[in-house]
Amino acid sequence: MTAEMSDVTRAKHGRPVHHWRRDLVELAALFTAVAVADAVANLIGHGPDGPALLVISALALVATAGFHLWWARRHGHAPPAGDTGARPAAETRPAGTAGQPGDGSDEVPGTGALWRMRTTVKDEPGSLAALCTALAERRVDILSLQTHPLAEGAVDEFLLRAPGALPAAEITRAVAQAGGASTWIERADAHDLVDAPTRILGLAARTALDAAELPLALRQLLGRCTIRSLPGRPAGGGLGPEPVPAEGVLEDTVMRLRAPEGGVITVERPYLPFTPTEFARARALVELDDRLGPRIPRGKDVLTLPEGNDITVRRADTADLAAARAMHERCSPRTLSLRYHGPVGDADRYLNHLLSPRFGRTLAVQTRSGRIVGLGHLLWDGDETEVALLIEDEWQQRGIGGELLGRLVAMAVEAGCESVYAVTQASNTGMVAAMRGLGLPLDYQIEEGTLVITARLDPAQTPVGAAYTPALRHVGNPAHRD
């Protein structure tokens, strides 16, 4: 607290502020009154007109008291009858938010643009106050504030509500003038209004229920970033990633964490360095995932095909590796080549990677006897998301591929993905038909016989056949019907 604010602060809390000038005036008035009283007493006691002077003094005193009472009633401290233009207490705006008509200050409370802003300030008294004052002068309301301590200074993360007409450049300019450095700002939405502890607990709960949620939880925790999971032993052979110590590695805009199964999780955010606080939160999520071990939701959905056969759609993981390999043995070489785009003999080597929840989500289709006849994969590929299908020859052309693809796309929408892509061959008419059956905008790219189909996702549109109950949708469970 500065010295200039100390007197004001004491007055606000009811402790009077004394001034030596006032004490001197009061003392002089006391001595003057004693001298006048002594003179009057001598005049009345020793003069011939003492009684008359006493009566005149009494009348003068009564007249003075009456005049003072009249003046006090006319010029007292009661509120004026007329309207001064001040807002009633119920309409009072927060400090720094009032303005002139037509400048945006008459916006309805609670409206305006939401912004997430991060800036670095000096670790000294008054630095944060200066920044808040600069924001208040532009009618920017601070909804929440998180502080990330650094070795020198601190990174402050704000959730702001600003007038709709105020551009981001003006906000960052004001912050720079107030002493903020390395400022970053982006638009926020209503989901950011949840306080940080509640949001982190929710991400931890999702991770505890499903191992495939870890990359998504890290992305929501750290904002816009690229997350890659690298296996310790690549499926195609060769050297794995450089080992990472148990405590992880933080290098400015890149953090590397040891994955529970021995691989490496790399998180990269080129536009904004990670803080030690963010690094500690990310490590805590990975440690939680490691302690809980492999797990997936066990919900399932029983469907009836047009010819009357019942099939079950459920989540799959590495525990289904043997059944998936058995399905490979029953598939024709052409079916495997359309799926894996390479030597058929290498197909089994990729199954462990594809079935791992660490790299995405897998849906399996099985018969009443428990035999797997179809697999659908939703794979996290950095900033992008890939979908892939494999249906056993005898079960093709029955709508199973379209059913799986619709559910995979629904999970991608739920995970916040903006698009999904499928890599296949131009001759794979079944995959092309399944992608077209989604009813979503598609982009096609063909290079040397390889076809890449990208579907742009619309969160407001749920693909046909992707029925979720609200409770299961929250944790990313596959479709389930009672």
XYZ file of C-alpha atoms in Angstrom:
482
model
C 0.000 0.000 0.000
C 1.429 3.399 -0.934
C 1.794 6.313 1.506
C -0.615 8.476 -0.534
C -3.411 5.959 -0.003
C -2.874 5.448 3.748
C -4.951 8.447 4.949
C -7.789 7.581 2.598
C -7.763 3.979 3.719
C -7.900 4.917 7.422
C -10.815 7.248 6.773
C -12.720 4.507 4.903
C -12.456 2.186 7.884
C -13.748 4.802 10.360
C -10.466 5.887 11.993
C -10.361 9.741 12.097
C -7.505 11.658 10.539
C -6.149 14.495 12.840
C -4.549 17.680 11.533
C -2.474 20.082 13.673
C -4.015 23.178 12.036
C -7.469 22.253 13.270
C -6.172 21.698 16.823
C -4.454 25.129 16.802
C -7.618 26.907 15.653
C -9.706 25.199 18.338
C -7.195 26.171 21.033
C -7.160 29.817 19.887
C -10.962 29.899 19.906
C -10.989 28.586 23.495
C -8.614 31.309 24.743
C -10.633 33.992 22.937
C -13.870 32.787 24.513
C -12.322 32.869 28.012
C -11.057 36.433 27.476
C -14.448 37.663 26.208
C -16.244 35.998 29.141
C -13.899 37.664 31.616
C -14.452 41.091 30.008
C -18.221 40.685 30.045
C -18.193 39.606 33.689
C -16.151 42.649 34.732
C -18.425 45.001 32.747
C -21.633 43.614 34.206
C -20.346 43.269 37.767
C -18.727 46.740 38.050
C -20.720 48.933 35.570
C -23.929 50.886 36.274
C -25.783 49.335 33.297
C -24.992 45.723 34.110
C -28.600 44.384 34.227
C -29.507 46.044 30.910
C -26.461 44.609 29.204
C -27.326 41.153 30.565
C -30.842 41.305 29.065
C -29.517 42.532 25.695
C -26.961 39.701 25.611
C -29.690 37.135 26.274
C -31.851 38.528 23.435
C -28.872 38.506 21.057
C -28.119 34.898 21.980
C -31.699 33.808 21.297
C -31.699 35.620 17.938
C -28.415 33.997 16.945
C -29.675 30.523 17.843
C -32.859 31.068 15.829
C -30.900 32.253 12.771
C -28.580 29.229 12.990
C -31.522 26.822 13.150
C -33.120 28.417 10.052
C -29.856 28.287 8.091
C -29.206 24.650 8.991
C -32.627 23.569 7.763
C -32.198 25.375 4.445
C -28.632 24.314 3.704
C -28.415 20.963 5.472
C -27.042 17.601 4.211
C -30.336 16.113 3.051
C -30.369 14.802 -0.557
C -31.570 17.411 -3.067
C -35.109 17.039 -4.354
C -34.048 17.384 -7.986
C -32.420 14.706 -10.154
C -28.633 15.145 -10.305
C -28.147 12.462 -12.945
C -26.486 10.005 -10.560
C -27.424 6.323 -10.989
C -29.392 4.582 -8.228
C -27.437 2.111 -6.176
C -29.024 -0.832 -7.979
C -27.707 0.444 -11.306
C -24.198 1.392 -10.198
C -21.531 -0.046 -12.505
C -18.198 -1.380 -11.344
C -15.426 1.150 -11.102
C -14.064 2.081 -14.485
C -17.023 0.809 -16.491
C -19.119 3.954 -16.814
C -18.877 6.042 -19.971
C -20.627 8.471 -22.226
C -23.808 7.682 -24.153
C -23.129 5.965 -27.440
C -19.654 4.692 -26.527
C -20.770 1.191 -25.606
C -21.157 1.835 -21.867
C -24.919 1.440 -22.108
C -24.584 -2.278 -22.943
C -26.753 -4.668 -20.981
C -24.809 -5.968 -17.926
C -23.328 -9.421 -18.564
C -23.014 -8.903 -22.333
C -19.975 -8.031 -24.404
C -17.014 -9.977 -25.749
C -15.200 -12.582 -23.655
C -11.407 -12.688 -23.909
C -8.684 -14.875 -22.459
C -5.526 -12.843 -21.913
C -2.122 -13.676 -20.513
C 0.616 -11.170 -19.761
C 3.863 -10.984 -17.794
C 4.178 -8.325 -15.079
C 6.978 -7.325 -12.740
C 6.924 -8.855 -9.285
C 6.677 -5.579 -7.388
C 3.929 -3.746 -5.456
C 1.510 -1.798 -7.620
C 2.236 -3.532 -10.929
C -1.008 -5.534 -10.974
C -2.974 -2.529 -9.712
C -1.708 -0.409 -12.619
C -2.752 -3.075 -15.095
C -6.235 -3.391 -13.572
C -6.638 0.385 -13.641
C -5.735 0.483 -17.337
C -8.374 -2.149 -18.072
C -10.990 -0.381 -15.966
C -10.445 2.873 -17.859
C -11.571 1.041 -21.000
C -14.594 -0.492 -19.247
C -13.053 -3.993 -19.275
C -14.385 -6.230 -16.501
C -12.055 -8.832 -14.947
C -14.072 -12.023 -14.403
C -11.250 -14.234 -13.127
C -7.509 -14.063 -12.532
C -4.856 -16.758 -12.157
C -1.256 -16.003 -11.254
C 1.626 -18.208 -12.421
C 4.784 -17.316 -10.409
C 8.087 -17.228 -12.273
C 11.664 -16.832 -11.109
C 11.465 -13.166 -12.133
C 8.034 -11.606 -12.349
C 4.723 -13.391 -12.734
C 2.394 -14.428 -15.530
C -1.186 -13.294 -14.951
C -3.978 -15.053 -16.841
C -7.257 -13.123 -17.096
C -10.775 -13.893 -18.244
C -12.153 -10.545 -19.424
C -15.480 -9.167 -20.525
C -14.986 -6.122 -22.745
C -17.366 -3.892 -24.715
C -18.168 -5.507 -28.041
C -16.740 -2.560 -29.984
C -13.364 -2.685 -28.190
C -10.786 -4.497 -30.371
C -8.178 -6.870 -28.984
C -5.386 -4.568 -30.173
C -6.679 -1.785 -27.933
C -6.722 -4.103 -24.920
C -3.146 -5.269 -25.501
C -2.023 -1.677 -26.084
C -3.473 -0.638 -22.737
C -1.786 -3.583 -21.018
C 1.573 -2.715 -22.587
C 1.292 0.901 -21.433
C 0.565 -0.361 -17.905
C 3.736 -2.467 -17.845
C 2.566 -5.821 -19.201
C 4.900 -7.738 -21.511
C 4.618 -10.773 -23.807
C 0.856 -10.319 -23.918
C -1.298 -12.953 -25.608
C -5.050 -12.701 -26.134
C -7.750 -14.779 -27.816
C -11.535 -14.992 -27.801
C -13.124 -17.053 -25.044
C -16.562 -18.621 -24.696
C -19.012 -19.475 -21.927
C -17.122 -22.696 -21.072
C -14.216 -20.569 -19.806
C -16.462 -19.074 -17.114
C -15.991 -22.240 -15.051
C -13.390 -21.595 -12.361
C -10.020 -23.305 -12.760
C -10.260 -25.821 -9.838
C -13.662 -27.074 -11.043
C -12.435 -27.420 -14.627
C -9.286 -29.314 -13.574
C -11.290 -31.696 -11.379
C -13.610 -32.402 -14.308
C -10.665 -33.198 -16.576
C -9.215 -35.509 -13.920
C -12.547 -37.345 -13.660
C -12.722 -37.835 -17.428
C -9.145 -39.127 -17.490
C -9.896 -41.535 -14.640
C -12.803 -43.064 -16.575
C -11.091 -43.448 -19.952
C -7.385 -43.655 -20.811
C -8.115 -42.231 -24.260
C -9.155 -38.956 -22.622
C -5.617 -38.044 -21.521
C -4.572 -36.206 -24.733
C -7.920 -34.402 -24.856
C -7.670 -33.427 -21.184
C -4.162 -32.048 -21.713
C -5.350 -30.001 -24.678
C -8.254 -28.518 -22.716
C -6.000 -27.870 -19.748
C -3.263 -26.084 -21.707
C -5.294 -24.386 -24.430
C -4.503 -24.462 -28.115
C -1.533 -26.799 -28.465
C -0.280 -29.834 -30.382
C -0.045 -33.129 -28.512
C 1.744 -36.175 -29.886
C 2.065 -39.605 -28.281
C 5.145 -41.499 -29.424
C 5.385 -45.227 -28.565
C 8.547 -46.504 -26.934
C 8.878 -49.124 -29.692
C 7.566 -47.925 -33.073
C 5.261 -50.410 -34.814
C 7.248 -50.104 -38.041
C 10.546 -50.784 -36.305
C 13.488 -48.438 -35.820
C 14.576 -46.347 -32.870
C 12.026 -44.931 -30.469
C 11.980 -41.367 -29.087
C 14.689 -40.112 -26.766
C 13.968 -41.256 -23.190
C 12.468 -38.697 -20.817
C 13.236 -38.566 -17.069
C 10.424 -39.388 -14.663
C 9.931 -35.712 -13.750
C 9.571 -34.702 -17.413
C 11.268 -31.917 -19.357
C 10.080 -28.316 -19.780
C 11.731 -26.302 -22.556
C 10.009 -22.961 -23.100
C 7.149 -23.772 -25.506
C 7.643 -27.569 -25.410
C 7.087 -30.034 -22.604
C 7.916 -33.727 -22.769
C 6.379 -36.191 -20.332
C 7.023 -39.881 -19.833
C 3.989 -41.868 -20.948
C 2.799 -44.633 -18.594
C 3.524 -47.396 -21.139
C 7.095 -46.186 -21.666
C 6.658 -43.824 -24.594
C 6.792 -40.039 -24.689
C 4.011 -37.452 -24.695
C 5.101 -34.215 -26.378
C 3.084 -31.032 -25.907
C 4.007 -28.035 -28.050
C 2.578 -24.516 -28.039
C 4.693 -22.299 -30.294
C 3.017 -18.989 -29.497
C 3.237 -19.003 -25.687
C 5.798 -20.496 -23.263
C 4.531 -22.941 -20.678
C 4.725 -21.890 -17.037
C 5.934 -24.119 -14.196
C 2.348 -24.177 -12.886
C 1.033 -25.572 -16.188
C 3.864 -28.094 -16.286
C 2.994 -29.306 -12.776
C -0.699 -29.671 -13.692
C 0.127 -31.666 -16.825
C 2.447 -33.965 -14.875
C -0.296 -34.544 -12.290
C -2.735 -35.686 -15.010
C -0.166 -38.051 -16.527
C 0.660 -39.444 -13.079
C -3.048 -40.058 -12.426
C -3.306 -41.922 -15.718
C -0.244 -44.002 -14.832
C -1.569 -44.978 -11.398
C -4.954 -46.101 -12.746
C -3.487 -48.283 -15.495
C -5.240 -49.385 -18.741
C -8.997 -48.796 -18.731
C -11.864 -48.043 -21.087
C -15.611 -47.601 -20.519
C -17.415 -50.925 -20.766
C -20.655 -49.678 -22.297
C -21.986 -51.554 -25.320
C -24.792 -51.368 -27.854
C -26.614 -54.368 -29.318
C -27.870 -53.791 -32.881
C -29.903 -55.944 -35.252
C -28.821 -56.127 -38.887
C -31.394 -56.156 -41.710
C -31.091 -59.951 -42.106
C -31.818 -60.438 -38.388
C -28.334 -61.064 -36.963
C -27.474 -59.297 -33.697
C -24.100 -57.590 -33.328
C -22.549 -55.751 -30.392
C -20.652 -52.452 -30.713
C -18.291 -51.695 -27.844
C -14.993 -50.064 -26.997
C -11.867 -52.160 -27.549
C -8.282 -51.954 -26.299
C -5.099 -54.037 -26.194
C -6.939 -56.790 -24.300
C -8.634 -57.575 -27.632
C -5.315 -58.024 -29.448
C -5.653 -61.798 -29.901
C -9.230 -61.539 -31.245
C -8.174 -58.741 -33.630
C -5.296 -60.841 -34.990
C -7.682 -63.733 -35.529
C -9.892 -61.423 -37.587
C -6.829 -60.455 -39.669
C -6.276 -64.120 -40.473
C -9.840 -64.411 -41.757
C -9.600 -61.255 -43.932
C -8.530 -61.489 -47.560
C -5.244 -59.889 -48.684
C -7.196 -57.313 -50.703
C -9.220 -56.227 -47.646
C -6.045 -55.839 -45.569
C -4.247 -53.926 -48.346
C -7.135 -51.492 -48.694
C -6.946 -50.840 -44.957
C -3.195 -50.671 -44.279
C -1.827 -49.411 -47.641
C 1.282 -51.557 -47.427
C 2.576 -55.135 -47.148
C -0.112 -57.384 -45.719
C 2.418 -59.057 -43.433
C 2.950 -55.797 -41.536
C -0.720 -55.484 -40.524
C -0.366 -57.387 -37.242
C 2.537 -55.183 -36.151
C 0.299 -52.110 -36.024
C -2.539 -53.653 -34.047
C -1.037 -53.047 -30.605
C -0.597 -49.381 -31.465
C -4.066 -49.040 -32.965
C -5.796 -50.700 -30.012
C -3.981 -48.617 -27.369
C -6.246 -45.963 -25.786
C -3.162 -43.755 -25.631
C -3.383 -43.049 -29.353
C -7.128 -42.833 -29.817
C -10.351 -44.790 -29.475
C -11.323 -48.104 -31.036
C -14.772 -49.564 -31.561
C -15.162 -53.304 -32.078
C -18.066 -55.175 -33.665
C -18.560 -58.694 -32.381
C -21.077 -61.461 -32.949
C -23.094 -63.311 -30.345
C -20.283 -65.835 -30.063
C -17.810 -63.070 -29.171
C -15.897 -63.132 -32.485
C -14.706 -59.694 -33.637
C -15.755 -58.999 -37.232
C -15.082 -55.273 -37.511
C -12.833 -52.550 -36.086
C -13.160 -48.780 -36.264
C -10.369 -46.469 -35.131
C -10.389 -42.797 -34.169
C -6.701 -41.830 -33.981
C -5.224 -38.632 -32.513
C -2.688 -37.321 -35.038
C -1.325 -34.112 -33.556
C -3.796 -31.380 -34.450
C -5.708 -33.704 -36.781
C -7.872 -36.789 -36.301
C -7.902 -39.890 -38.514
C -10.698 -42.438 -38.934
C -10.101 -45.967 -40.242
C -12.284 -49.041 -40.744
C -11.683 -52.763 -41.231
C -14.629 -55.094 -41.804
C -14.218 -58.850 -42.259
C -15.045 -59.962 -45.822
C -18.121 -62.028 -44.936
C -19.660 -59.085 -43.023
C -19.158 -56.370 -45.610
C -22.017 -54.645 -47.460
C -24.306 -54.889 -44.418
C -24.070 -51.310 -43.156
C -21.560 -52.107 -40.395
C -18.916 -49.725 -41.775
C -21.352 -46.826 -41.945
C -22.545 -47.565 -38.402
C -18.992 -47.562 -37.039
C -18.008 -44.452 -38.963
C -21.025 -42.508 -37.681
C -20.139 -43.371 -34.096
C -16.474 -42.470 -34.555
C -17.403 -39.093 -36.016
C -19.804 -38.477 -33.126
C -16.943 -39.118 -30.677
C -14.725 -36.746 -32.661
C -17.381 -34.028 -32.416
C -17.654 -34.645 -28.689
C -13.879 -34.371 -28.345
C -13.932 -30.946 -30.012
C -12.309 -32.004 -33.303
C -12.928 -29.680 -36.241
C -12.461 -32.360 -38.911
C -11.592 -36.006 -39.490
C -9.790 -37.567 -42.434
C -9.617 -41.057 -43.923
C -6.697 -42.398 -45.975
C -7.665 -45.096 -48.449
C -7.353 -46.065 -52.100
C -9.418 -44.591 -54.882
C -10.762 -48.082 -55.616
C -12.145 -48.485 -52.072
C -15.736 -47.668 -52.973
C -17.018 -48.926 -49.605
C -15.040 -46.329 -47.608
C -15.949 -43.563 -50.046
C -19.648 -44.464 -49.714
C -19.418 -44.531 -45.915
C -17.827 -41.053 -45.817
C -20.459 -39.681 -48.185
C -23.164 -41.231 -46.032
C -22.187 -38.920 -43.142
C -23.911 -36.015 -44.855
C -21.001 -33.683 -44.004
C -18.920 -31.394 -46.268
C -16.090 -33.440 -47.784
C -12.748 -32.543 -49.351
C -10.943 -35.004 -51.646
C -7.209 -35.178 -52.383
C -5.648 -37.839 -54.622
C -1.898 -38.422 -54.800
C -0.433 -41.426 -56.671
C -3.533 -43.541 -56.163
C -3.929 -42.661 -52.456
C -7.190 -40.912 -51.605
C -7.501 -38.618 -48.564
C -11.091 -37.686 -47.676
C -11.547 -34.952 -45.081
C -14.915 -34.327 -43.420
C -15.499 -30.954 -41.779
C -17.453 -31.486 -38.571
C -20.424 -29.501 -37.382
C -21.041 -29.785 -33.598
C -24.712 -28.960 -34.166
C -25.150 -32.001 -36.426
C -24.941 -35.518 -34.965
C -24.433 -38.335 -37.493
C -27.211 -40.875 -37.898
C -26.797 -43.907 -35.632
C -24.699 -42.144 -33.005
C -27.119 -42.332 -30.089
C -25.634 -41.310 -26.742
C -27.216 -40.916 -23.351
C -26.298 -37.566 -21.702
C -24.356 -39.230 -18.875
C -22.291 -41.393 -21.200
C -21.637 -38.580 -23.654
C -19.964 -36.591 -20.903
C -17.261 -39.227 -20.374
C -16.888 -40.125 -24.048
C -18.591 -43.518 -23.806
C -19.769 -45.259 -26.987
C -23.450 -45.464 -27.777
C -25.516 -47.402 -25.310
C -29.163 -48.385 -25.400
C -30.900 -50.136 -22.537
